[in-house]
PDB file of C-alpha atoms in Angstrom:
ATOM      1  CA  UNK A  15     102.367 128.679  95.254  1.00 46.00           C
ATOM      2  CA  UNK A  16     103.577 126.129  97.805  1.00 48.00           C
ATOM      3  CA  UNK A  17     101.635 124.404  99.733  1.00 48.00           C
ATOM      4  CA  UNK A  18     102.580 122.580 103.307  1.00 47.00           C
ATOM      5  CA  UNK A  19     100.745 119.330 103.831  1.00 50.00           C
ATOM      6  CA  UNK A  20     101.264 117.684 107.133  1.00 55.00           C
ATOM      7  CA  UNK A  21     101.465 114.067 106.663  1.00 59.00           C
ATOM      8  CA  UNK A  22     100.656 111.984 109.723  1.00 64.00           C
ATOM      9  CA  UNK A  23     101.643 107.538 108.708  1.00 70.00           C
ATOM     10  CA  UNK A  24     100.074 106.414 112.099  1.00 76.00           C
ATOM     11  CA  UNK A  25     103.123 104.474 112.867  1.00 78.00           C
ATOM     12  CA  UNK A  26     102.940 102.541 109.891  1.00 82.00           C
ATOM     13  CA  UNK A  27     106.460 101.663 108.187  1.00 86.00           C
ATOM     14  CA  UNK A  28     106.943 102.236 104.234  1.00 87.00           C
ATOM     15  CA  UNK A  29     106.402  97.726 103.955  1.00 90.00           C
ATOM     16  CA  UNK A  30     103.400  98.251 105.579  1.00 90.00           C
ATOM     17  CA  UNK A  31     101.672 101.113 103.556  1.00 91.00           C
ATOM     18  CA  UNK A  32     102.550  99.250 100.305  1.00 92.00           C
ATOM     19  CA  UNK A  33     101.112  95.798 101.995  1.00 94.00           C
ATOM     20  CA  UNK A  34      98.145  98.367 101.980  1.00 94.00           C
ATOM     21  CA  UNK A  35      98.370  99.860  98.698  1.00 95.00           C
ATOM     22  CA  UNK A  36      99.042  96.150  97.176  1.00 96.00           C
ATOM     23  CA  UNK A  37      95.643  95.031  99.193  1.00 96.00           C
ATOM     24  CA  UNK A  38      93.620  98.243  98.043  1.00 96.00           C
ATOM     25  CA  UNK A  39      94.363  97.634  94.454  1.00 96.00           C
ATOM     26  CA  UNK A  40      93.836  93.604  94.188  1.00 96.00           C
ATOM     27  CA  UNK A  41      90.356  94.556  95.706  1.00 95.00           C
ATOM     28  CA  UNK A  42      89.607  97.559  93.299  1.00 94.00           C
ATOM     29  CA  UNK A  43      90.370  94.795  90.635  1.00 94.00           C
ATOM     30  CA  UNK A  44      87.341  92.765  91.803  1.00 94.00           C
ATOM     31  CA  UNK A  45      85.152  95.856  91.287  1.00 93.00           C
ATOM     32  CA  UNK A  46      85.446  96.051  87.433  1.00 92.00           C
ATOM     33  CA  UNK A  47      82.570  95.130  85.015  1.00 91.00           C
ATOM     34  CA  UNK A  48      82.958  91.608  83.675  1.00 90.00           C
ATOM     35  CA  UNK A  49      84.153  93.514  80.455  1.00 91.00           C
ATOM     36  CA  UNK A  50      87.192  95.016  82.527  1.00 89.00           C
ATOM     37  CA  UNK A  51      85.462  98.283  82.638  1.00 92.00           C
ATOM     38  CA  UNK A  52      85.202 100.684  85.751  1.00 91.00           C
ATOM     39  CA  UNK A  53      81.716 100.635  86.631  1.00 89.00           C
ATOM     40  CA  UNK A  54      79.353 103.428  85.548  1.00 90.00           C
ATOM     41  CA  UNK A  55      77.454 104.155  88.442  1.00 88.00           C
ATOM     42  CA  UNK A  56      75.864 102.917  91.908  1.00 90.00           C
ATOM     43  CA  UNK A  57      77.444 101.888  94.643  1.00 92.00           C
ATOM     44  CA  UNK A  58      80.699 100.059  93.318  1.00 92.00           C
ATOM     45  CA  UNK A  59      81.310 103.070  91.550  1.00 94.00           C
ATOM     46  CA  UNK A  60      81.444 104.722  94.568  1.00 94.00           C
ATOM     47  CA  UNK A  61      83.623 102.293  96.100  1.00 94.00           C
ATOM     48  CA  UNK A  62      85.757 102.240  93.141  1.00 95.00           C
ATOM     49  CA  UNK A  63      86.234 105.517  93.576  1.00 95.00           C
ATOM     50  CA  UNK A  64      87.130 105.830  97.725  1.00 95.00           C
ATOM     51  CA  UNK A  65      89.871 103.101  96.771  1.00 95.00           C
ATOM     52  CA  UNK A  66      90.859 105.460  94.022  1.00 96.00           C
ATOM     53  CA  UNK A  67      91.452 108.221  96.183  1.00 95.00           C
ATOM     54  CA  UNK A  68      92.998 105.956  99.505  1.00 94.00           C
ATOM     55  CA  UNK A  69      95.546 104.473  97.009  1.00 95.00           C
ATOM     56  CA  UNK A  70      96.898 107.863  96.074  1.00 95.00           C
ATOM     57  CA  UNK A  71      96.855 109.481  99.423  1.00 93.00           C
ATOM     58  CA  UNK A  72      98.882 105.931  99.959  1.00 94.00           C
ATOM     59  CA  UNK A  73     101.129 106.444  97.381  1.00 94.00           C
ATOM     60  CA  UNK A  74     102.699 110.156  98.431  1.00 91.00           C
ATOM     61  CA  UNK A  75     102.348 108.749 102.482  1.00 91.00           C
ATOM     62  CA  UNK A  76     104.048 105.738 101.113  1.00 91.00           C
ATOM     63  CA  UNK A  77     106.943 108.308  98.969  1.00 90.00           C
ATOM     64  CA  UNK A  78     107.368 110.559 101.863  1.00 86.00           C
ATOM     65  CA  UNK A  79     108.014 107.306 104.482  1.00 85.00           C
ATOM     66  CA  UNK A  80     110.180 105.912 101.592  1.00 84.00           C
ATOM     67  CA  UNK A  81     112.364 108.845 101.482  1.00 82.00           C
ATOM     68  CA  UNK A  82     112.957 109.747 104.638  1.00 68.00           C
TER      69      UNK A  82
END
């Protein structure tokens, strides 16, 4: 089953999403436990995980702007 997703880069170039993506994942860096760990719960969990899921919806905008 194939499925159409329409893909919408608000103007943004491919240099500019990865600026993003680059930005995204120096911050999710600062949300690790002292240990280097992903945090267990609360609210940098839950931040942790938004950037999670912003990075990869990045990543295949990112691909898509790359390639075309």
């Amino acid at each position: 089953m194939t499925q159409h997703v329409e893909m919408d880069t608000n103007g943004k170039t491919a240099d500019e999403l990865h600026d993003r993506i680059r930005f995204l994942r120096d911050e999710r860096l600062k949300l690790l436990r002292k240990d280097g760990r992903i945090p267990y719960s609360g609210p940098n969990r839950d931040t942790y995980d938004q950037m999670t899921s912003e990075i990869e919806n990045l990543m295949v905008l990112w691909r898509y702007v790359a390639d075309a």
